[in-house]
PDB file of C-alpha atoms in Angstrom:
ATOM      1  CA  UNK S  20      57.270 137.444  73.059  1.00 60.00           C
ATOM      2  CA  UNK S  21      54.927 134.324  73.705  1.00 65.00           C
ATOM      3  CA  UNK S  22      56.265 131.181  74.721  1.00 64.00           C
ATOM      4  CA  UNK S  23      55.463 127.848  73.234  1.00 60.00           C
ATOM      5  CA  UNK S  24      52.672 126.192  74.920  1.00 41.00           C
ATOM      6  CA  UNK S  25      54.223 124.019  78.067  1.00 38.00           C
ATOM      7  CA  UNK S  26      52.887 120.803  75.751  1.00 36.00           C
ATOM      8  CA  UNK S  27      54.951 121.715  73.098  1.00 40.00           C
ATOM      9  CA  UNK S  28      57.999 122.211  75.042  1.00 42.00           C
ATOM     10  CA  UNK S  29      57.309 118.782  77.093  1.00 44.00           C
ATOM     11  CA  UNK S  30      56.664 120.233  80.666  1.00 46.00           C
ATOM     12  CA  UNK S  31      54.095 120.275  83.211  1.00 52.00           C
ATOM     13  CA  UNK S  32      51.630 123.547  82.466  1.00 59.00           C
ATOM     14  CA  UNK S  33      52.502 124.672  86.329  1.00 64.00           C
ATOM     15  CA  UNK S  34      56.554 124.118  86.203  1.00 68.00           C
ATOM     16  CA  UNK S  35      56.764 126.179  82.788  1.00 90.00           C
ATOM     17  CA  UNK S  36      54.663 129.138  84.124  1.00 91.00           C
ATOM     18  CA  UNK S  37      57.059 128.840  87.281  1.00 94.00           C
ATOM     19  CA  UNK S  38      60.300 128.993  84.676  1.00 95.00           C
ATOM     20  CA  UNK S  39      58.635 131.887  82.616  1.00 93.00           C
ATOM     21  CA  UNK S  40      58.055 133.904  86.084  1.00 94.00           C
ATOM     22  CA  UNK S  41      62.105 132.841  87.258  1.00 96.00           C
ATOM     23  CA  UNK S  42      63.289 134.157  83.349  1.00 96.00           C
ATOM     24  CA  UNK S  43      61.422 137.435  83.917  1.00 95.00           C
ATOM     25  CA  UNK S  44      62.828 137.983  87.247  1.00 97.00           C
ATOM     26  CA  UNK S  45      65.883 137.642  85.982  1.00 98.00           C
ATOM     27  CA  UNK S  46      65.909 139.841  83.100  1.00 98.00           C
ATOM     28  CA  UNK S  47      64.506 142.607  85.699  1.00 97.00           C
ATOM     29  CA  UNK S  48      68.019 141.884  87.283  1.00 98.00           C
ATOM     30  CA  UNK S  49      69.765 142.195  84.716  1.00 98.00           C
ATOM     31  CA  UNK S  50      68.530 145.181  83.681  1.00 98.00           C
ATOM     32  CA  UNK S  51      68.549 146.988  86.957  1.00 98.00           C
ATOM     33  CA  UNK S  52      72.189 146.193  87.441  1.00 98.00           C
ATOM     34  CA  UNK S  53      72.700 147.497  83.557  1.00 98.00           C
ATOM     35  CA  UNK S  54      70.990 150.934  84.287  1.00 98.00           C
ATOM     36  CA  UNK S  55      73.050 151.321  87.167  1.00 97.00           C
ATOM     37  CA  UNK S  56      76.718 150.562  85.515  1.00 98.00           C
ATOM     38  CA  UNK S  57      76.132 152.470  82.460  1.00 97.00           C
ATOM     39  CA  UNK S  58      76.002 155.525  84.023  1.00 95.00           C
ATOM     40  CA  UNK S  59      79.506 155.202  85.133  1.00 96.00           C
ATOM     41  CA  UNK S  60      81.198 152.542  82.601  1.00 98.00           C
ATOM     42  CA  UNK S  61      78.832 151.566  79.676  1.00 97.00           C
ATOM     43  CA  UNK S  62      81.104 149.349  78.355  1.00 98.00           C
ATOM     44  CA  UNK S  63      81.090 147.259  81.814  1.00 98.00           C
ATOM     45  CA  UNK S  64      77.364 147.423  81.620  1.00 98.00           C
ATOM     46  CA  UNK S  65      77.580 145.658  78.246  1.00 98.00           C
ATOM     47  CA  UNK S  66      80.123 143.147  78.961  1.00 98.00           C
ATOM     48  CA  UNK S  67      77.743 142.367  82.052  1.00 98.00           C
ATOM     49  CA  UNK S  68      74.272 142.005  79.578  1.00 98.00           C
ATOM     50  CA  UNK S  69      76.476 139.707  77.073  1.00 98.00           C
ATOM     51  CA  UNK S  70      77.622 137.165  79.941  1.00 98.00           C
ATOM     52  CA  UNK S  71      74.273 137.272  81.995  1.00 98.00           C
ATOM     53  CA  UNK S  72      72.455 136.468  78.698  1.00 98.00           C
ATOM     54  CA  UNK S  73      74.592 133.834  77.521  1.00 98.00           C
ATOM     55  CA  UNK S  74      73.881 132.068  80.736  1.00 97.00           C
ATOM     56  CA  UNK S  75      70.616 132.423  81.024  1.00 97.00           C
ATOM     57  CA  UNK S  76      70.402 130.964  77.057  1.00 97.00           C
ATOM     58  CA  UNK S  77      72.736 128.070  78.342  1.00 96.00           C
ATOM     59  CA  UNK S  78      71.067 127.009  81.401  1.00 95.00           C
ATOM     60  CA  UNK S  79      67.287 128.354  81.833  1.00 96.00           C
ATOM     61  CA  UNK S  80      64.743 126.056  81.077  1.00 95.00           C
ATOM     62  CA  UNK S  81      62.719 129.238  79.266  1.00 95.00           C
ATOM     63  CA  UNK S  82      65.895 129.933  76.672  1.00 96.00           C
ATOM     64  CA  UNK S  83      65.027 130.532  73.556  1.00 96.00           C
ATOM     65  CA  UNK S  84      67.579 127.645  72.206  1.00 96.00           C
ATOM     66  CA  UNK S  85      65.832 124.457  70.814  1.00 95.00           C
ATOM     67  CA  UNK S  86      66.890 121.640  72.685  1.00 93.00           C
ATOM     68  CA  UNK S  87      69.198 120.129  70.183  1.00 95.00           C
ATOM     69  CA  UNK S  88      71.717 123.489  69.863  1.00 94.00           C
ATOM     70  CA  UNK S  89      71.699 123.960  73.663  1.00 94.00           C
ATOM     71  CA  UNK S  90      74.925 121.456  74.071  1.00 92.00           C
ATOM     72  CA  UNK S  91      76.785 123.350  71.726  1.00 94.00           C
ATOM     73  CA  UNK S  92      75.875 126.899  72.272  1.00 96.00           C
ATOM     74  CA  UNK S  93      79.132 129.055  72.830  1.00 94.00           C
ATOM     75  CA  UNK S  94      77.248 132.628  73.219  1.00 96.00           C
ATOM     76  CA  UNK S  95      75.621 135.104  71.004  1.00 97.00           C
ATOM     77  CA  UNK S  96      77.579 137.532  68.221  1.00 97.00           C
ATOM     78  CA  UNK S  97      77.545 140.714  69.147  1.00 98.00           C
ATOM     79  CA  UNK S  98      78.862 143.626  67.576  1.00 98.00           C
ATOM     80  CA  UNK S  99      81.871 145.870  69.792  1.00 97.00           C
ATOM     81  CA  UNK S 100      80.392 148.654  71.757  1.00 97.00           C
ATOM     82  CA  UNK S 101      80.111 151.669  69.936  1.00 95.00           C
ATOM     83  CA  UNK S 102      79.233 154.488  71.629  1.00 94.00           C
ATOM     84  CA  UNK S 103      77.847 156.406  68.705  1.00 92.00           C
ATOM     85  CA  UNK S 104      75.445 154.609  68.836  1.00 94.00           C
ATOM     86  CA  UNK S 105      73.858 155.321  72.019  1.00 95.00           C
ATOM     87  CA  UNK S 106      71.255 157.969  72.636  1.00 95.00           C
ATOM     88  CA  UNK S 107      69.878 160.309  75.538  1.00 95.00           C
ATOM     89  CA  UNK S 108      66.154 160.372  73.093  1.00 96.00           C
ATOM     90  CA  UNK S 109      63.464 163.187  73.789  1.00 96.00           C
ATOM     91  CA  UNK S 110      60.007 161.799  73.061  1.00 97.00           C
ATOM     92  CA  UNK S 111      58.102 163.611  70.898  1.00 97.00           C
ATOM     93  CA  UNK S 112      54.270 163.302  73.055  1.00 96.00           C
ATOM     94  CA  UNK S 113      52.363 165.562  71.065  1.00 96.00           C
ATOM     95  CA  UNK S 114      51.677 163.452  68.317  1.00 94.00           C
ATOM     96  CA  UNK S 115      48.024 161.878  68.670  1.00 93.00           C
ATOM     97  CA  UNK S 116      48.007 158.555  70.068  1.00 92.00           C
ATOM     98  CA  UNK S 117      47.550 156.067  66.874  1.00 95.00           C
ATOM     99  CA  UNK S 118      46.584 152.621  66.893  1.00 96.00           C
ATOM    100  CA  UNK S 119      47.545 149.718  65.180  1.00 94.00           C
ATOM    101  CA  UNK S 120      47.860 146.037  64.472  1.00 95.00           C
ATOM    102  CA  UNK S 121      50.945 144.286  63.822  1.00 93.00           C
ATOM    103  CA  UNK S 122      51.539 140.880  63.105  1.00 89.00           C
ATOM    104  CA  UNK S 123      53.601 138.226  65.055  1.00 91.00           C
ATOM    105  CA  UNK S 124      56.299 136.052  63.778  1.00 92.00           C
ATOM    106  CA  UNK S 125      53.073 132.856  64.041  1.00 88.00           C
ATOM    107  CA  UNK S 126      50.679 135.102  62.236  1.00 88.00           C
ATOM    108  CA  UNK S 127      49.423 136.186  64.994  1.00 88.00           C
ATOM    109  CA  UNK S 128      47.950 139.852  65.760  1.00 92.00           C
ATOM    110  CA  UNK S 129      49.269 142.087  68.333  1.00 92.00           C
ATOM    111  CA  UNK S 130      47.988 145.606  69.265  1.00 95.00           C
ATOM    112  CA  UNK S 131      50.057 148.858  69.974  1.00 97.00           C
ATOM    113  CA  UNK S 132      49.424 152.414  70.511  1.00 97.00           C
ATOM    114  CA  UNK S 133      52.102 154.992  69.453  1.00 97.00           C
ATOM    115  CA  UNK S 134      52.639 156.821  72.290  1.00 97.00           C
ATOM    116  CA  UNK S 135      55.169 158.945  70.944  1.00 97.00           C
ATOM    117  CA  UNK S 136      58.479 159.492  68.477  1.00 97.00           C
ATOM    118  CA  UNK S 137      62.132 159.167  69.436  1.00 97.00           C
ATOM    119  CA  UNK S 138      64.192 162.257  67.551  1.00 93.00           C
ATOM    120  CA  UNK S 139      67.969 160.448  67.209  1.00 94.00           C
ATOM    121  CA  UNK S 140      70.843 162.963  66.758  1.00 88.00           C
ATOM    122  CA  UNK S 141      74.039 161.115  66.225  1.00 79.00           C
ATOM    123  CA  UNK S 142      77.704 162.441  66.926  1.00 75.00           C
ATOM    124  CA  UNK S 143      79.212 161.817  63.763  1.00 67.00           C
ATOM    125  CA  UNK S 144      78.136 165.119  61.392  1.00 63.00           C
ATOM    126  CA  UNK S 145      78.007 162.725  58.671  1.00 60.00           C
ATOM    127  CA  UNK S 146      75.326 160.361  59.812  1.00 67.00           C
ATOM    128  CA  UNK S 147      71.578 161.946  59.574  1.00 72.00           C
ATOM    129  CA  UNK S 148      69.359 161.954  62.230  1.00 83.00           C
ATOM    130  CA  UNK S 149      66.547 159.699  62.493  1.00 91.00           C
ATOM    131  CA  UNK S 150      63.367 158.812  64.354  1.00 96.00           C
ATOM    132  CA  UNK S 151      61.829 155.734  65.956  1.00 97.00           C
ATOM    133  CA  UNK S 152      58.440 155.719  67.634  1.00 98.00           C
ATOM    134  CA  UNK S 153      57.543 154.539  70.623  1.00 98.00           C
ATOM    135  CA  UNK S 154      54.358 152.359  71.615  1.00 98.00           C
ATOM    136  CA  UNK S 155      52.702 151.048  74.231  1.00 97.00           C
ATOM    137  CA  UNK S 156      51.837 146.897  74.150  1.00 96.00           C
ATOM    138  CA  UNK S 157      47.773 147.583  74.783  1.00 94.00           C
ATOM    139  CA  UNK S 158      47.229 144.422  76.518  1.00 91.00           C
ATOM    140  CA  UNK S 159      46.879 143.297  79.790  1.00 86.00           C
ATOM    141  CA  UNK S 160      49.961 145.235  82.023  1.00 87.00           C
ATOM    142  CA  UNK S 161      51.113 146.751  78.517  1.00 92.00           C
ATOM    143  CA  UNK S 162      54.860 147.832  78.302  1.00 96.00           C
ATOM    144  CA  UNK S 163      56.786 150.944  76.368  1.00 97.00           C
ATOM    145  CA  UNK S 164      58.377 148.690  73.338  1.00 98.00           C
ATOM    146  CA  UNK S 165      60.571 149.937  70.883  1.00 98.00           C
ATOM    147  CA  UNK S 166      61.724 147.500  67.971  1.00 98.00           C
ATOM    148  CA  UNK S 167      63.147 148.118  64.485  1.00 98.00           C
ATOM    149  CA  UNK S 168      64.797 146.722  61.580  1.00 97.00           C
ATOM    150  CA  UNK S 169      67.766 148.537  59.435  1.00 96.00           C
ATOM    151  CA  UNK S 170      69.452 147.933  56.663  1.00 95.00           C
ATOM    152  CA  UNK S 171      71.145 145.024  58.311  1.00 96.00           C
ATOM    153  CA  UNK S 172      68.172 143.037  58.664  1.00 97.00           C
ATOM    154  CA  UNK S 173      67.922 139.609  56.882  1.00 94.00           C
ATOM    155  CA  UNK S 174      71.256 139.455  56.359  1.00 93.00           C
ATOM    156  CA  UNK S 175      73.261 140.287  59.385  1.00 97.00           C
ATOM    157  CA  UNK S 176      70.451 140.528  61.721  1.00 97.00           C
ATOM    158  CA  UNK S 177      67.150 138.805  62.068  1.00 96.00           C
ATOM    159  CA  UNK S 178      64.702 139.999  59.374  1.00 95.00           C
ATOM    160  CA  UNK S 179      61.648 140.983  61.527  1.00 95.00           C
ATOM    161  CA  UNK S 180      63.963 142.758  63.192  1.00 97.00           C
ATOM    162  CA  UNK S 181      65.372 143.402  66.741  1.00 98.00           C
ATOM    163  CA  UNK S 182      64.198 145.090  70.165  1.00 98.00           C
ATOM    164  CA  UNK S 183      65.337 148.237  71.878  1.00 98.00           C
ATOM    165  CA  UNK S 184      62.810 148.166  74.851  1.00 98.00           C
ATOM    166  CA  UNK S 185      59.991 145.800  76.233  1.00 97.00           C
ATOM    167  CA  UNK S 186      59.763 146.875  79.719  1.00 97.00           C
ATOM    168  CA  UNK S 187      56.860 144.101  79.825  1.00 94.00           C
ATOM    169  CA  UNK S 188      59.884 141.634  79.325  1.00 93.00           C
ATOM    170  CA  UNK S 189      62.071 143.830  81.877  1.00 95.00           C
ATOM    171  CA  UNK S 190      63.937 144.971  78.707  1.00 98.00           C
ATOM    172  CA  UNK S 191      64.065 148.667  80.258  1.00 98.00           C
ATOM    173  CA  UNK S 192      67.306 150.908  79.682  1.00 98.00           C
ATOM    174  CA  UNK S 193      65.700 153.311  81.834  1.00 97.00           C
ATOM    175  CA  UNK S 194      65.364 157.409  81.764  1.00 96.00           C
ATOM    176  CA  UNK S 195      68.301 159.847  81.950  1.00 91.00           C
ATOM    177  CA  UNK S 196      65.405 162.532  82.743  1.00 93.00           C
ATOM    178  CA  UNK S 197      61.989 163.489  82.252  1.00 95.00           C
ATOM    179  CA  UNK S 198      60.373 163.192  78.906  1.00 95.00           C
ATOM    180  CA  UNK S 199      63.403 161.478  77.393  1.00 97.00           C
ATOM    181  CA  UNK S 200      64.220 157.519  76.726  1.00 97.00           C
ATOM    182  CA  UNK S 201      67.680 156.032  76.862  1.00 97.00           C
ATOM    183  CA  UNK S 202      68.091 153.970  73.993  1.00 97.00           C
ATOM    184  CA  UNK S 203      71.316 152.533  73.155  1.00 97.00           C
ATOM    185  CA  UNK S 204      71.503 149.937  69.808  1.00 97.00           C
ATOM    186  CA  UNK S 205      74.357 148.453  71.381  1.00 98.00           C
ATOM    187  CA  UNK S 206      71.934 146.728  73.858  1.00 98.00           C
ATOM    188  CA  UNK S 207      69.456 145.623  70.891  1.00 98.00           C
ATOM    189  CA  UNK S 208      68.899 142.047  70.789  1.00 98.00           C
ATOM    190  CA  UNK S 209      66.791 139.594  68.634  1.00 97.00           C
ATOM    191  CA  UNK S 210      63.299 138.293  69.758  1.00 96.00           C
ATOM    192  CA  UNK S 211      63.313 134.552  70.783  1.00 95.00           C
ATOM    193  CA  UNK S 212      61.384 133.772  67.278  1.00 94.00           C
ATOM    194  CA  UNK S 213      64.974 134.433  65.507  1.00 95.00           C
ATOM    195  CA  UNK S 214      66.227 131.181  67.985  1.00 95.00           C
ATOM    196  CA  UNK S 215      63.290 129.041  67.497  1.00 94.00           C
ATOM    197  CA  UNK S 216      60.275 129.674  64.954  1.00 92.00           C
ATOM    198  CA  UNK S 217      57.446 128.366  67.739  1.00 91.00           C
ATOM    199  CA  UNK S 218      58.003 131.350  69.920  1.00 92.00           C
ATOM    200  CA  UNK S 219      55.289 133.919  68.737  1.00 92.00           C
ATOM    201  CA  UNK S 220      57.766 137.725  68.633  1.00 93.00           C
ATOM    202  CA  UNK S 221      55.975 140.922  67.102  1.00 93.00           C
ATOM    203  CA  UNK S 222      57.667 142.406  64.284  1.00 93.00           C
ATOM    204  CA  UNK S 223      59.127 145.881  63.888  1.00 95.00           C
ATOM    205  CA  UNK S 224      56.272 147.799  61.948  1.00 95.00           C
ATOM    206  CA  UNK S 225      57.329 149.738  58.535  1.00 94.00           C
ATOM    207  CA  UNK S 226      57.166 153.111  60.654  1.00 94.00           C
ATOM    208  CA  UNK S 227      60.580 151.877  62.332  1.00 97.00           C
ATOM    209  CA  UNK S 228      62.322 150.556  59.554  1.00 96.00           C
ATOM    210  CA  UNK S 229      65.963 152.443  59.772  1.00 95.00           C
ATOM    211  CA  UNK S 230      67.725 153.229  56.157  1.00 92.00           C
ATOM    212  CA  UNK S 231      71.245 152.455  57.849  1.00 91.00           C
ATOM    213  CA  UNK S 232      72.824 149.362  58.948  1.00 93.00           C
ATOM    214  CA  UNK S 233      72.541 149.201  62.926  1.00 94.00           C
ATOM    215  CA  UNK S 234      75.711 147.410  63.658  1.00 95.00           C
ATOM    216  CA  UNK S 235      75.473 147.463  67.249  1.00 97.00           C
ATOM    217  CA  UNK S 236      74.066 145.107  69.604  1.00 98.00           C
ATOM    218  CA  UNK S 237      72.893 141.317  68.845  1.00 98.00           C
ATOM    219  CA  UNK S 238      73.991 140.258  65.720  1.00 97.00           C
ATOM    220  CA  UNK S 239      72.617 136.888  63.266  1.00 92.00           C
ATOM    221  CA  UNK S 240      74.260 133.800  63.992  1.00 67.00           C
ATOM    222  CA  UNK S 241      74.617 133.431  60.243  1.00 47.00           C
TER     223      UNK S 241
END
């Protein structure tokens, strides 16, 4: 996600780059400490990435908020931890690499490379599998970045739809072992573009658009 220009959100050009590099730091935090719990008690780990975000939306100067809601914010919706809905993936590497353009939530372009496809098998014998793929952000320092949209999406969720991973971001779940991704919907969460429409967010492509409604993770503040 790309911030508004530091004109645009009334700073100094050097104190917002400062802020953006405090934000990411933070999120690397957060994350570490959420790898680490949810081996032992996920549902810990996900009380601990609600409250850490909420602050960090209340009180850093890089929150997504517009200035006007920040007074008022009381935290954001999400869904009760389900843990259906969370997912020890293999990856799939043998497809060929393919690249592609997709657009941002400002119109404009950002480039990926699938890297490889997530095979999702849940629990419930009654719910089909499904597959997500992965890509790699091929720009500068590039990331693994999984997003989607479901069924849910422009009505309960954002419609461009939310984000799994974006280890650019520090948005990293982490590995339970080689060749396999941990992704778990009930850490999904909405690009800063659902908050504020000047924050540039790439969308979830039609290759990861899910049948099913995801109800798990960050839900619309509708």
């Amino acid at each position: 996600m790309t911030p508004p220009s530091p004109e645009a959100s009334g700073t100094t050009a050097s104190a917002s780059w400062l802020d953006l590099l405090d934000w990411r730091r933070e999120l690397n935090d957060l994350y570490a400490h959420v790898r680490e719990e949810r081996t032992h008690d996920p549902r810990a780990a996900h009380r601990h990435w609600q409250e850490r975000r909420n602050d960090l939306f209340r009180r850093h100067p890089q929150t997504p908020l517009p200035a006007d809601e920040r007074a008022a914010f009381a935290g954001l919706p999400v869904w009760e931890y389900d843990p259906a809905l969370s997912f020890d993936a293999p990856i799939d590497t043998t497809l060929p690499p393919e690249r592609l353009i997709v657009a941002s939530s400002t119109g404009q372009d950002m480039p990926l490379v699938r890297i490889g496809r997530a095979s999702l098998t849940p629990a419930a014998p009654t719910t089909p599998a499904f597959t997500l793929d992965v890509y790699w952000i091929d720009v500068y320092g590039g990331g693994v970045f999984v997003p989607f949209r479901d069924a849910s999406s422009g009505h309960e969720t954002y419609g461009g739809g939310r984000y799994l991973l974006d280890t650019a971001k520090g948005a990293d779940l982490g590995s339970v072992r080689a060749g396999h991704l941990t992704l778990d919907f009930n850490f999904a969460y909405h690009p800063s573009c659902h908050y504020d429409p000047r924050w540039s967010c790439p969308l979830a492509p039609p290759q990861n658009v899910l049948g099913a409604a995801i109800r798990a993770g960050e839900r619309s503040r509708m």
